[in-house]
Coordinates of C-alpha atoms in Angstrom, one line a residue:
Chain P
X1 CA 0.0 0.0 0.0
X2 CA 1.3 3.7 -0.8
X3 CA -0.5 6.8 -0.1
X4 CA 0.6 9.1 -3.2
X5 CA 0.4 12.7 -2.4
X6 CA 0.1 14.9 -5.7
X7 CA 0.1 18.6 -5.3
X8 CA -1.2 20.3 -8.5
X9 CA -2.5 23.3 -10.1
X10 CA -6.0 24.4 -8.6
X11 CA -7.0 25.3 -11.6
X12 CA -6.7 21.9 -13.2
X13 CA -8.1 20.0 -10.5
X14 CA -11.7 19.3 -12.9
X15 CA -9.4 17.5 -14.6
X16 CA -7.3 15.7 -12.2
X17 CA -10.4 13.8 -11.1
X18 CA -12.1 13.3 -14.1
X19 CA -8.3 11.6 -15.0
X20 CA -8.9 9.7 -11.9
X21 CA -12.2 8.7 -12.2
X22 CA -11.2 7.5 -15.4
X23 CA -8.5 5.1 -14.4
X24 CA -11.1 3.3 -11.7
X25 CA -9.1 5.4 -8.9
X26 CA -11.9 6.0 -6.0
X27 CA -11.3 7.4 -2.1
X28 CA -9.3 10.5 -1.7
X29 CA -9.4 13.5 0.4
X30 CA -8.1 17.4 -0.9
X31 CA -6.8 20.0 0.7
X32 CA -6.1 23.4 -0.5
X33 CA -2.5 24.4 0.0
X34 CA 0.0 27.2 -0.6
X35 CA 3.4 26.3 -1.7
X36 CA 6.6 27.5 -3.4
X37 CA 8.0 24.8 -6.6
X38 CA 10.8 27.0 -8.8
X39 CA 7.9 29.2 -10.7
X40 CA 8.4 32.8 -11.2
X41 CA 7.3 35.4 -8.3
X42 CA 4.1 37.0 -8.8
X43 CA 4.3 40.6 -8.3
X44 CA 1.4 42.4 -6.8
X45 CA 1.5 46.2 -5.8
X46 CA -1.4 47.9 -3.2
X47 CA -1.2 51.5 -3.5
X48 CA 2.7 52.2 -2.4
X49 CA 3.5 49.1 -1.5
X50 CA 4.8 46.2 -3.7
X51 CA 5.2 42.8 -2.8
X52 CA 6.4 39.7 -4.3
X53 CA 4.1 36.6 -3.9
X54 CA 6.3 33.5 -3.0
X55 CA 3.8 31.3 -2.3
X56 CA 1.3 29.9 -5.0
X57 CA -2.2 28.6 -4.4
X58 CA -2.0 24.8 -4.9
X59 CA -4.3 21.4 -4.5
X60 CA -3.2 18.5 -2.8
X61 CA -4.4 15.5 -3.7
X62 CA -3.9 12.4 -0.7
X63 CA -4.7 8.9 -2.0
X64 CA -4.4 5.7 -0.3
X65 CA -4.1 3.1 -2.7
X66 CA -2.7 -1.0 -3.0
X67 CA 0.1 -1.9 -5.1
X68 CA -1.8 -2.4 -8.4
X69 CA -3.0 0.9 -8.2
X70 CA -0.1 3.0 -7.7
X71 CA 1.0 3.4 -11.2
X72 CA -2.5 4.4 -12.6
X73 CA -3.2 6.4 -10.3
X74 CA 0.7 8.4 -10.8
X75 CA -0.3 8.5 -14.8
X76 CA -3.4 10.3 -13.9
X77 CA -2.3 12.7 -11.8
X78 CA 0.1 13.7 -14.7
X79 CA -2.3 13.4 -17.3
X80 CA -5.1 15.4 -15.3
X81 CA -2.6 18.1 -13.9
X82 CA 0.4 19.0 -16.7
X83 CA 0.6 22.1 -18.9
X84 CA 3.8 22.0 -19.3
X85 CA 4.9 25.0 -17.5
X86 CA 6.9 25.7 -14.2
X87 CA 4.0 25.1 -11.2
X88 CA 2.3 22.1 -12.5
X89 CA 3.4 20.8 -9.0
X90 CA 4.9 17.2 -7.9
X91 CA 3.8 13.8 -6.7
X92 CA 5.1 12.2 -3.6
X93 CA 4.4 8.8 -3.1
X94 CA 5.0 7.4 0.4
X95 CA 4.7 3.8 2.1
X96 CA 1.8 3.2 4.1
X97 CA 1.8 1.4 7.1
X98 CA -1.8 0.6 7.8
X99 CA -5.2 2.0 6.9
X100 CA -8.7 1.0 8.4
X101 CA -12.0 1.6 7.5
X102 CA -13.3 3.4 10.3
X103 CA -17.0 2.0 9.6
X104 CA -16.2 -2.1 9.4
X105 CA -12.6 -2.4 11.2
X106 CA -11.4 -3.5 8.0
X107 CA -8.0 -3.2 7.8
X108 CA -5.1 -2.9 5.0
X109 CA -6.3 -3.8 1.2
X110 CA -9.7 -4.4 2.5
X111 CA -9.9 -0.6 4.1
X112 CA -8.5 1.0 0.6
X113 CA -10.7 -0.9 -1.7
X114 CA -13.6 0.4 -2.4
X115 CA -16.8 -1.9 -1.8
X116 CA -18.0 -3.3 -4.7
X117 CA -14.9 -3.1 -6.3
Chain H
X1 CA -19.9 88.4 -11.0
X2 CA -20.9 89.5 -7.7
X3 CA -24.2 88.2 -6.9
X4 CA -24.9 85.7 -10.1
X5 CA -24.0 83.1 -8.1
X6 CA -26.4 83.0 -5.8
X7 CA -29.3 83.9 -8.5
X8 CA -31.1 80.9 -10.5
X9 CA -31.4 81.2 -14.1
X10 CA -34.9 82.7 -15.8
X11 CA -36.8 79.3 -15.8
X12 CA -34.8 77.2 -13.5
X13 CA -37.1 75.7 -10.7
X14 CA -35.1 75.4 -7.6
X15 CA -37.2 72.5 -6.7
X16 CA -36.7 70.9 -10.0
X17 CA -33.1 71.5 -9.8
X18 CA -32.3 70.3 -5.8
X19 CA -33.9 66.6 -6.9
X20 CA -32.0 66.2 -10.0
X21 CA -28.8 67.0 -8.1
X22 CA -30.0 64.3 -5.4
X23 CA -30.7 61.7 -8.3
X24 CA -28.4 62.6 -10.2
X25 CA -25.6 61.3 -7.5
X26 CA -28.2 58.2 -7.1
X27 CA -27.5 56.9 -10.4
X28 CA -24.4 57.3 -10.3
X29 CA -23.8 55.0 -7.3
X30 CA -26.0 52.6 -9.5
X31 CA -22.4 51.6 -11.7
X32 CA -20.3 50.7 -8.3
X33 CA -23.5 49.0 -7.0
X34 CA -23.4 46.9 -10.6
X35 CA -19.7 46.1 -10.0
X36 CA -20.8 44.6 -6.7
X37 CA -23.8 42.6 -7.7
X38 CA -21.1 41.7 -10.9
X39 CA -18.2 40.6 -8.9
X40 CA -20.5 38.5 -6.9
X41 CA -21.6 36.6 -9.9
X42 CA -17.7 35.8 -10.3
X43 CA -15.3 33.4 -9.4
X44 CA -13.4 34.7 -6.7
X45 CA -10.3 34.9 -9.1
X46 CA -11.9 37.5 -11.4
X47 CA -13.8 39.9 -8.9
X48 CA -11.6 42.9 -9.1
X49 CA -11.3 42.2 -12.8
X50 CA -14.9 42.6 -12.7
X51 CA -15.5 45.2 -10.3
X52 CA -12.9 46.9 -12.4
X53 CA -14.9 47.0 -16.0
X54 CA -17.8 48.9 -14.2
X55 CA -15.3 51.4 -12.5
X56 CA -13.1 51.9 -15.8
X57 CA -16.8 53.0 -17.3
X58 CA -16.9 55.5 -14.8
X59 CA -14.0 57.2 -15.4
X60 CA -13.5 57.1 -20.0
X61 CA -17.3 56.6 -20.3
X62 CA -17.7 60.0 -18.3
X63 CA -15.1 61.8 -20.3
X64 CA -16.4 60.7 -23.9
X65 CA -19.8 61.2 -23.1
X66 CA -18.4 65.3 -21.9
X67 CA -16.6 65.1 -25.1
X68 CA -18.9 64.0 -27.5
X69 CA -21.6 61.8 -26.5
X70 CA -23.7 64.2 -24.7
X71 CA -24.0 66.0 -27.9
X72 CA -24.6 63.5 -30.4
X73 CA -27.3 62.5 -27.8
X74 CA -29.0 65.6 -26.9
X75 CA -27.7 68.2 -29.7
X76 CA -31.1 68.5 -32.2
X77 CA -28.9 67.5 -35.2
X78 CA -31.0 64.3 -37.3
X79 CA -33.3 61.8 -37.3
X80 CA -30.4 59.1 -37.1
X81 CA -27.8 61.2 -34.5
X82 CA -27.6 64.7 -32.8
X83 CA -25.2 67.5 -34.4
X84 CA -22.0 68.7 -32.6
X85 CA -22.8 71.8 -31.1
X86 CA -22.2 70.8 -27.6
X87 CA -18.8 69.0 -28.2
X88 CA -16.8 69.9 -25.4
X89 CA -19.9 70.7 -23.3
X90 CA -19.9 74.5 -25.5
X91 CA -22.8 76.2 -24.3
X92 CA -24.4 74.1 -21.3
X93 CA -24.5 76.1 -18.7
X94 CA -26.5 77.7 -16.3
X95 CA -30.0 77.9 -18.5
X96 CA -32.3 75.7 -18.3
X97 CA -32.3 72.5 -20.6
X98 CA -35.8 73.3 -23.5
X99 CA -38.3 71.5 -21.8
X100 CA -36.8 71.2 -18.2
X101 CA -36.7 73.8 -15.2
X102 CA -33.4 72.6 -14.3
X103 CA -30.0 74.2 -15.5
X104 CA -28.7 72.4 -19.2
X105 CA -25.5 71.2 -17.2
X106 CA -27.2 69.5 -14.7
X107 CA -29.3 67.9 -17.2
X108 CA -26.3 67.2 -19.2
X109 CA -25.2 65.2 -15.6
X110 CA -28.0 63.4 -14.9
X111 CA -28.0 61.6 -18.9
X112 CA -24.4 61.3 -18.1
X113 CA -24.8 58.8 -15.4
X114 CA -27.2 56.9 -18.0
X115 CA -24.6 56.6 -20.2
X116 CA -22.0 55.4 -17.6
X117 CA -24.0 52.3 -16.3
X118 CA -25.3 51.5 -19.5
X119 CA -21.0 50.6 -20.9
X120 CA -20.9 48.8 -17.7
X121 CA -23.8 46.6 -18.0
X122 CA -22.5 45.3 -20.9
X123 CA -19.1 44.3 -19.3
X124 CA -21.6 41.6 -18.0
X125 CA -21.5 39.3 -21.1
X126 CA -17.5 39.4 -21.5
X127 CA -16.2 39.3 -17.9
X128 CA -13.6 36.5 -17.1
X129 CA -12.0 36.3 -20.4
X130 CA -11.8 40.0 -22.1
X131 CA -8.7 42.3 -21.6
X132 CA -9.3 45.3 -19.5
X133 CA -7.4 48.0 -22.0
X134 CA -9.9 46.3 -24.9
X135 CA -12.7 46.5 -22.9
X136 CA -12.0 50.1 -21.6
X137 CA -11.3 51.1 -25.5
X138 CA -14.8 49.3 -26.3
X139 CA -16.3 51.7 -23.7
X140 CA -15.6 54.6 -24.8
X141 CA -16.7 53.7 -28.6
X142 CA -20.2 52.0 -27.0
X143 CA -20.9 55.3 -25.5
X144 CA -20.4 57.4 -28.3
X145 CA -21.3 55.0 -31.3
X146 CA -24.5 53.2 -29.6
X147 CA -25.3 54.9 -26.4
X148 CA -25.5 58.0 -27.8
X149 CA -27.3 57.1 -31.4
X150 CA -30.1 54.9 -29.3
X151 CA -30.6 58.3 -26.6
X152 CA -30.9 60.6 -29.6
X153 CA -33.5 58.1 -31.1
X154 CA -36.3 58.4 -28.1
X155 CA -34.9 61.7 -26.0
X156 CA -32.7 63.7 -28.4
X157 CA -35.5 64.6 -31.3
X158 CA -34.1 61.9 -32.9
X159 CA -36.9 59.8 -36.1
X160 CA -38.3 57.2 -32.6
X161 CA -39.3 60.2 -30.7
X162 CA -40.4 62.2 -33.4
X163 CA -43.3 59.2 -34.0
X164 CA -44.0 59.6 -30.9
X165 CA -42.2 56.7 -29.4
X166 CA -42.4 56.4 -25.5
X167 CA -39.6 56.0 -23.1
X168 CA -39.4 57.2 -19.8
X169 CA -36.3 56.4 -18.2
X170 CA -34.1 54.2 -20.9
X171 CA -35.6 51.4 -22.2
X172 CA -34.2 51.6 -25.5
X173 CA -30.8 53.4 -24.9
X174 CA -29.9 51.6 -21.5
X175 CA -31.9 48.6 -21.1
X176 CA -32.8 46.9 -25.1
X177 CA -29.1 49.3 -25.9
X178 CA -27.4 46.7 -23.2
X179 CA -29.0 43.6 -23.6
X180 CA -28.6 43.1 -27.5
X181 CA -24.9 44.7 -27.8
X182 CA -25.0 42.2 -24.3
X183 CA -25.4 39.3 -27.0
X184 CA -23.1 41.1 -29.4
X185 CA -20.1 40.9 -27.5
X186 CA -20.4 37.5 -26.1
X187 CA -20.3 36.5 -29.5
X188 CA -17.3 37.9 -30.7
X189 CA -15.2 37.5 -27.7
X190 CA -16.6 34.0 -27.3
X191 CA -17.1 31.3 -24.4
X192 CA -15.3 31.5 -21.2
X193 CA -12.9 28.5 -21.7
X194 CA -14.0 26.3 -19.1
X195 CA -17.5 26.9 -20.2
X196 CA -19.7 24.1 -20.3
X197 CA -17.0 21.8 -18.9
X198 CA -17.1 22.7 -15.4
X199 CA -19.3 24.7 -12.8
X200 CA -18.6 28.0 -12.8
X201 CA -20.7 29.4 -9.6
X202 CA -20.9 32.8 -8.2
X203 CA -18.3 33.3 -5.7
X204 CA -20.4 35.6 -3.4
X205 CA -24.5 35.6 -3.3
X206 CA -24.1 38.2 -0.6
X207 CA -22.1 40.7 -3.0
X208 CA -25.4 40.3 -5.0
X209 CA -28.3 40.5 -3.1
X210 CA -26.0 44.3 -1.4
X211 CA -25.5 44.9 -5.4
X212 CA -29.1 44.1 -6.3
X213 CA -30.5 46.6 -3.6
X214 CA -28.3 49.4 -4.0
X215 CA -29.1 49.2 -7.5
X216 CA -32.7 49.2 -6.6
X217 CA -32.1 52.2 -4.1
X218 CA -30.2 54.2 -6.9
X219 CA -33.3 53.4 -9.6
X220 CA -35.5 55.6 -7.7
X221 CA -33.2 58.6 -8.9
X222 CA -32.9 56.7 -12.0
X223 CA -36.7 56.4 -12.9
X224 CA -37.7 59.3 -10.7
X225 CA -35.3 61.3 -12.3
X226 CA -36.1 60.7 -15.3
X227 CA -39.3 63.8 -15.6
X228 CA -36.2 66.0 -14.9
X229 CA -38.6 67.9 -12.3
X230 CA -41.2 67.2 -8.8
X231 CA -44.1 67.4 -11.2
X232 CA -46.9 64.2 -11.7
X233 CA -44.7 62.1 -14.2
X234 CA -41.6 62.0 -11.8
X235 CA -43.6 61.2 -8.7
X236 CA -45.5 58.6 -10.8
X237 CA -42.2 56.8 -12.1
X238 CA -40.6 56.8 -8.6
X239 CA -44.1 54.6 -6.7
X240 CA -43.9 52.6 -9.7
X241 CA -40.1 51.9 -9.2
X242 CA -41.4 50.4 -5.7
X243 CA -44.0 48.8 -7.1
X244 CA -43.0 46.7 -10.0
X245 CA -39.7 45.4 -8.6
X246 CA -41.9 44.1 -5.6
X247 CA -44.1 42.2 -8.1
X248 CA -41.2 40.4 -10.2
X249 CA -40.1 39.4 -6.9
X250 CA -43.3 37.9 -5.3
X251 CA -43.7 35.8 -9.0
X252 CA -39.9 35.2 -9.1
X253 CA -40.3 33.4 -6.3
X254 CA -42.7 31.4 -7.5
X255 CA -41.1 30.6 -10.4
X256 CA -38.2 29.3 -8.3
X257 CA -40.8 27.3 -6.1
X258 CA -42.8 25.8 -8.9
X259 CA -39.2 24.4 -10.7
X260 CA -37.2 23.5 -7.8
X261 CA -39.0 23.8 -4.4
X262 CA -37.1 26.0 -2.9
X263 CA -36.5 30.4 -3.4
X264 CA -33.3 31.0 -4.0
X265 CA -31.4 34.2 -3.5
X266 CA -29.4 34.8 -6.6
X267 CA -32.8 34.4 -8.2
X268 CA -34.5 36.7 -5.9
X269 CA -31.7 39.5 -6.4
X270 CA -31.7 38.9 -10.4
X271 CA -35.7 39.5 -9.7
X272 CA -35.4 43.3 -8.6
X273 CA -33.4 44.0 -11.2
X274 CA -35.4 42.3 -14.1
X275 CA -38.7 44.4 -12.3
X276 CA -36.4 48.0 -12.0
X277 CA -35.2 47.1 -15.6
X278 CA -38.9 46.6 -16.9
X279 CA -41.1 49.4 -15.3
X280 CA -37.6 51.8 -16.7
X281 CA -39.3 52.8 -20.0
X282 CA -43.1 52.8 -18.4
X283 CA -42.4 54.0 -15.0
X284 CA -44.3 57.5 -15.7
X285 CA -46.6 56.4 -18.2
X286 CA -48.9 53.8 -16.6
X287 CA -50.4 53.8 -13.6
X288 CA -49.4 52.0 -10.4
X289 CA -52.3 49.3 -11.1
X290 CA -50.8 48.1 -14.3
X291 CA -47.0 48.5 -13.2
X292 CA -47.5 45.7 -11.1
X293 CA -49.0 43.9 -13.7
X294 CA -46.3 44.6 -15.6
X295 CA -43.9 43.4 -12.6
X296 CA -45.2 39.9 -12.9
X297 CA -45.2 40.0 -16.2
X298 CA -41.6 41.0 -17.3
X299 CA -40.7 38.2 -14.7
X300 CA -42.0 35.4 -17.0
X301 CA -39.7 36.0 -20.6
X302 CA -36.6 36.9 -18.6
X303 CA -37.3 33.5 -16.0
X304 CA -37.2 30.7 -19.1
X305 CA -34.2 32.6 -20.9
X306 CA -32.1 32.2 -18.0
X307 CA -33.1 28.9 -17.6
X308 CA -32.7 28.0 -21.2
X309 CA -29.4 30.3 -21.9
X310 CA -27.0 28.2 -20.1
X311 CA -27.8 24.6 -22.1
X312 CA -26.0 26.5 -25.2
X313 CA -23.2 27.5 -26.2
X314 CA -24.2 31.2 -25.7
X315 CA -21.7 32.5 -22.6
X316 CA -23.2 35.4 -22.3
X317 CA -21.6 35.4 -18.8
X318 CA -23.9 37.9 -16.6
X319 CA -27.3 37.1 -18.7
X320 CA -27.5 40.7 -19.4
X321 CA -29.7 40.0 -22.3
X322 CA -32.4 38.3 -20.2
X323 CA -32.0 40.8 -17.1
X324 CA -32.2 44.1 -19.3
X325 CA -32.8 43.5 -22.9
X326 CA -35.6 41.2 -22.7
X327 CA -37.3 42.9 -19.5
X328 CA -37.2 46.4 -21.3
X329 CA -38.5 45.0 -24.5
X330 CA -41.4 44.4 -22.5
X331 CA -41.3 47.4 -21.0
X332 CA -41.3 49.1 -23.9
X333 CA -44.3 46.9 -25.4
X334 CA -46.3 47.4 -22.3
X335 CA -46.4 50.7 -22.8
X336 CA -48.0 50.4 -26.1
X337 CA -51.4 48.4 -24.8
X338 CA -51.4 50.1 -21.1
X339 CA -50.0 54.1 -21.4
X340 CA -53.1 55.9 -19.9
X341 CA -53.0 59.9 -20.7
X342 CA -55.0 60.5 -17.1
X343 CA -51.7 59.3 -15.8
X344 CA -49.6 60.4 -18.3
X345 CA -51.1 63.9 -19.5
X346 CA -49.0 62.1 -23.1
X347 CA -50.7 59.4 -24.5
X348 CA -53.4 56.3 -24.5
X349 CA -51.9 52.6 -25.4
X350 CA -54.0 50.3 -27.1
X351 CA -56.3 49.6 -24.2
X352 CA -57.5 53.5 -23.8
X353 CA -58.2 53.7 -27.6
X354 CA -54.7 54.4 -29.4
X355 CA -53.4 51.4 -31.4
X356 CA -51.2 53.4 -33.2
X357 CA -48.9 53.6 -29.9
X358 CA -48.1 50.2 -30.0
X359 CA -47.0 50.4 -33.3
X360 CA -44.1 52.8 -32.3
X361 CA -43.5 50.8 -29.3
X362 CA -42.9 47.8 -31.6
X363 CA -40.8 49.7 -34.1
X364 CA -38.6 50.4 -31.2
X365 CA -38.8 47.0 -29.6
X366 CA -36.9 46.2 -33.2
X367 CA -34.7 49.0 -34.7
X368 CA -33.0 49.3 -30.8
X369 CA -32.1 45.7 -30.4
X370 CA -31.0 45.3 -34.4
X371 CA -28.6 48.8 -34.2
X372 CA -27.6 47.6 -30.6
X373 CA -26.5 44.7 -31.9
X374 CA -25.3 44.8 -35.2
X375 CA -23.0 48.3 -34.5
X376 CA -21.4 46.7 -30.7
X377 CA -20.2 43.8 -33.1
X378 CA -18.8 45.7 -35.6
X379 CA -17.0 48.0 -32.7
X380 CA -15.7 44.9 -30.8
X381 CA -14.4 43.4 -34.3
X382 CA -12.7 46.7 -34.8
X383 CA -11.3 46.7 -31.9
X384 CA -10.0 43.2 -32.3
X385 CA -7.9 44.1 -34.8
X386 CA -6.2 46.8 -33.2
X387 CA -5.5 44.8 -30.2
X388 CA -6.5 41.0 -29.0
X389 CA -9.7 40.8 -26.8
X390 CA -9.0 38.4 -24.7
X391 CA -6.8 37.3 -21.9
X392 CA -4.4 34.3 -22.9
X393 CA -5.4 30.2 -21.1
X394 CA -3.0 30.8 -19.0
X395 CA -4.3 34.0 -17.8
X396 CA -7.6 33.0 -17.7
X397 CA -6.7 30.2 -15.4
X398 CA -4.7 32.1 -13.0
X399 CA -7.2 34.4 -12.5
X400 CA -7.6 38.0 -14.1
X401 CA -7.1 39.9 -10.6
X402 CA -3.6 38.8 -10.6
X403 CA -2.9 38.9 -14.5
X404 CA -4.4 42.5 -15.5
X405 CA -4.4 43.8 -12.4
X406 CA -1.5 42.7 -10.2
X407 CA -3.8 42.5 -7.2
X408 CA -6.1 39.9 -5.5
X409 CA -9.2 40.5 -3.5
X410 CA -8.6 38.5 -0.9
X411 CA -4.8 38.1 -0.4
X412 CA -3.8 37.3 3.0
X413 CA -0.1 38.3 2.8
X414 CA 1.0 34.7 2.9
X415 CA 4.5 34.6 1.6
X416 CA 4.5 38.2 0.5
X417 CA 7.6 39.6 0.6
X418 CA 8.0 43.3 0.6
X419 CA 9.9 45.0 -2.2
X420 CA 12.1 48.2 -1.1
X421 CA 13.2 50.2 -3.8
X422 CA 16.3 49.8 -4.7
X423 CA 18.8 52.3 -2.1
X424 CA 15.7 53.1 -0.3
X425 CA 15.8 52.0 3.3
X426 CA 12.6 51.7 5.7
X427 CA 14.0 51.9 8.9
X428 CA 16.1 54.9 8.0
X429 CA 13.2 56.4 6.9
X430 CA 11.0 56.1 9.7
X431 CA 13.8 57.3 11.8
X432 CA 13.9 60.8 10.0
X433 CA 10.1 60.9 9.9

């Protein structure tokens, strides 16, 4: 089991889960984030005072997902979230040690499977 | 001089003249109030941007309209346009305005504000996507080049008033003048790119329902106004400006019951505008009975187009056309079956005996949207060849507060870092200071 963390453009998060959807990828929780990749500053002036925005809105994207599914749900992430440009944002993908399903007490591939799946 | 300042003009009524100061400065808050009700309509992203186009009308729309506009509008000239006498504002001054008892340059004010909201409603259809320099150069050509023509047909002596067309407060010039250059420019600056591929929901219903009333507030000077005096016809068009508004609402909601169950606010606060838009070219022509007949009617056309508007591929962002040119077509037609000259010491409609009124309402209700329309796209395609008309993907994706603007409207200062000029030194200066 991995949990892969993708942080990505808000702006292209429509398609981020419409690529997830797609590749049968279900469960996963967003947050909204502000973070700093390599893109250019921003400048932004308020009356006399001008500023240089480091930080850049961002989604991230946390997924729980077993072995099978790690891959897909990586090529997803890049489909749904490239342009191409600096600040399309980066995937992390980290080793999980356990998951339940807080409703059953499932545990492990059980917990990250979806029912019916 | 000594002394001419404190005496009115032969034929200036200082009662006149101390309301149309007082609604004159009500319609102009009507434009911020529309950048409100606008921005609130918006994705959080874009609400300067959009905030913005209705300010930026304030300021080049009020200086073509001094210019030129006020006299192709209001200068006798034609049928078709006004001459050029007053270019410059030569010659208004302290008189009165022919057929007013309030001083020409007040008068010349009072249209001015017309003018002003009018450019800004139509920012309506292209916000999210349209350039800010291209829309403020499209401005000041709408003003002169549509505003100004429409005005001179119903107001300036122009061929619609001469027939004996009837507007009271700007059905043709503001409202149908909107609407249908509204539809215009949506279709020459084209869909939002994420239209019809994702939800793109107001970011603020309370910026609109504050927007919506204000507007309402200000459309008291703006109809009431709009007999340039105290007399019957002002006092007529300002209960009726209560009255209609109240009506669209009541059926709005309604509406919004019958199709989904529940009344919902962006509806209600598109509902006061639709009823202020429609009783604008009857307000002092009918009486208060049938203005609120004609509240719950100009509810019903506007209701199914913005229903039916968003299924196509017509982004005609803000719905101006629904809001304002199809509530003051109806307007405009009402007039023709209800006018009542006990009322209106001008004319009967169609009910009272005079069929021939609702032909000249209808001839409006067609040559205003068919100039509206067919001059704002020629204008917008000019302008697109002097300079593109819209922002680039990119752009539009990050957000047009930040790309045209280089501000956001809700930055918290996270990971702001201050600039100091170069050699300049804060501490140093606070220190002298």
């Amino acid at each position: 089991m991995k949990l892969v963390i993708g942080i990505v453009r808000p702006e292209k998060a429509n398609d981020v889960l419409e690529a997830l959807y797609r590749a049968e990828v279900r469960g996963l929780s967003i947050s909204r984030v502000q973070g700093h990749g390599g893109e250019l500053d921003r400048v932004e002036t308020y009356r006399g005072t001008t500023v240089k925005m480091e930080l850049a809105e961002k989604l991230r994207f946390e997924i729980a997902v077993s072995d099978s599914f790690v891959q897909p749900t990586i090529d997803a992430l890049c489909t749904g979230a490239r342009t191409g440009e600096v600040g399309d944002g980066k995937i992390f993908v980290v080793a999980l040690e356990q998951v339940i399903r807080i409703r059953t007490g499932e545990v492990d591939h059980g917990a990250v499977t979806p029912r019916g799946a | 001089m000594q002394g001419t300042g404190l005496a009115l003009a032969r034929g200036i009524s200082a009662g006149d003249t101390a309301w149309m100061l007082t609604a004159t400065a009500l319609v102009l808050m009507m434009t911020p109030a529309l950048g409100l009700f606008y921005a609130g309509l918006v994705r959080g992203k874009n609400t300067l941007n959009t905030f913005m186009m209705s300010v930026g009308a304030l300021g080049v729309v009020t200086v073509s309209w001094a210019l030129v506009g006020y006299s192709l509008a209001f200068d006798s000239g034609g049928g078709f346009v006004g001459g050029l006498k007053y270019v410059a504002l030569r010659g208004v001054n302290f008189e009165p305005r022919p057929g007013t008892a309030i001083p020409h340059l007040l008068f010349m004010a009072f249209e001015a504000t017309f003018c002003i909201i009018s450019a800004a409603l139509v920012s309506g259809a292209v916000v999210e996507r349209m350039r800010f320099g291209a829309f403020l150069l499209f401005a000041a050509l709408w003003s002169v080049l549509v505003y100004a023509v429409l005005a001179h047909w119903v107001w300036g002596g122009g061929w619609l008033q001469q027939h004996g067309t009837l507007d009271f407060a700007g059905g043709v010039p503001v409202e149908m003048g909107s609407g249908f250059s509204a539809l215009a420019a949506a279709t020459v600056v084209r869909a939002r790119k994420d239209y019809g591929r994702q939800a793109l929901l107001p970011h603020n219903a309370v910026y609109v329902l504050l927007g919506a009333g204000l507007l309402w507030f200000g459309w008291f000077g703006f109809n009431g106004g709009s007999g340039y005096s105290t007399g019957h016809p002002g006092v007529l068009a300002f209960t009726n400006t209560l009255l209609t508004p109240a009506c669209t609402l009541v059926v709005w909601f309604l509406l919004d019951l019958l199709r989904g169950g529940r009344v919902t606010a962006i509806g209600a606060a598109t509902a006061i505008i639709v009823g202020c838009v429609g009783i604008t070219p009857a307000a002092g022509y009918i009486s208060p009975t049938w203005a609120m007949l004609l509240g719950a009617v100009a509810a019903l056309p506007s209701y199914a187009f913005i229903q039916w508007r968003p299924r196509t591929r017509l982004d005609e962002t803000l719905d101006v056309l629904a809001a304002h040119g199809l509530a003051g077509l109806t307007g405009i037609l009402f007039i023709g079956f209800f006018a009542q000259l006990s009322w209106n010491g001008r004319a009967n409609g169609l009910l009272y005996g005079h069929a021939g009124q609702l032909g000249w309402q209808v001839l409006a209700a067609i040559a205003a949207p068919a100039y509206a329309f067919i001059a704002t796209f020629a204008i917008l395609k000019l302008v697109g060849l002097v300079m593109p008309l819209r922002v680039s993907a990119h752009e539009e994706a990050l957000g047009l507060d930040v790309a045209q603007h280089g501000e956001e409207a809700y930055a918290t200062g996270e990971g702001a870092i201050l600039v100091v000029p170069d050699g300049g030194d804060i501490q140093a200066d606070v220190a002298l200071a």
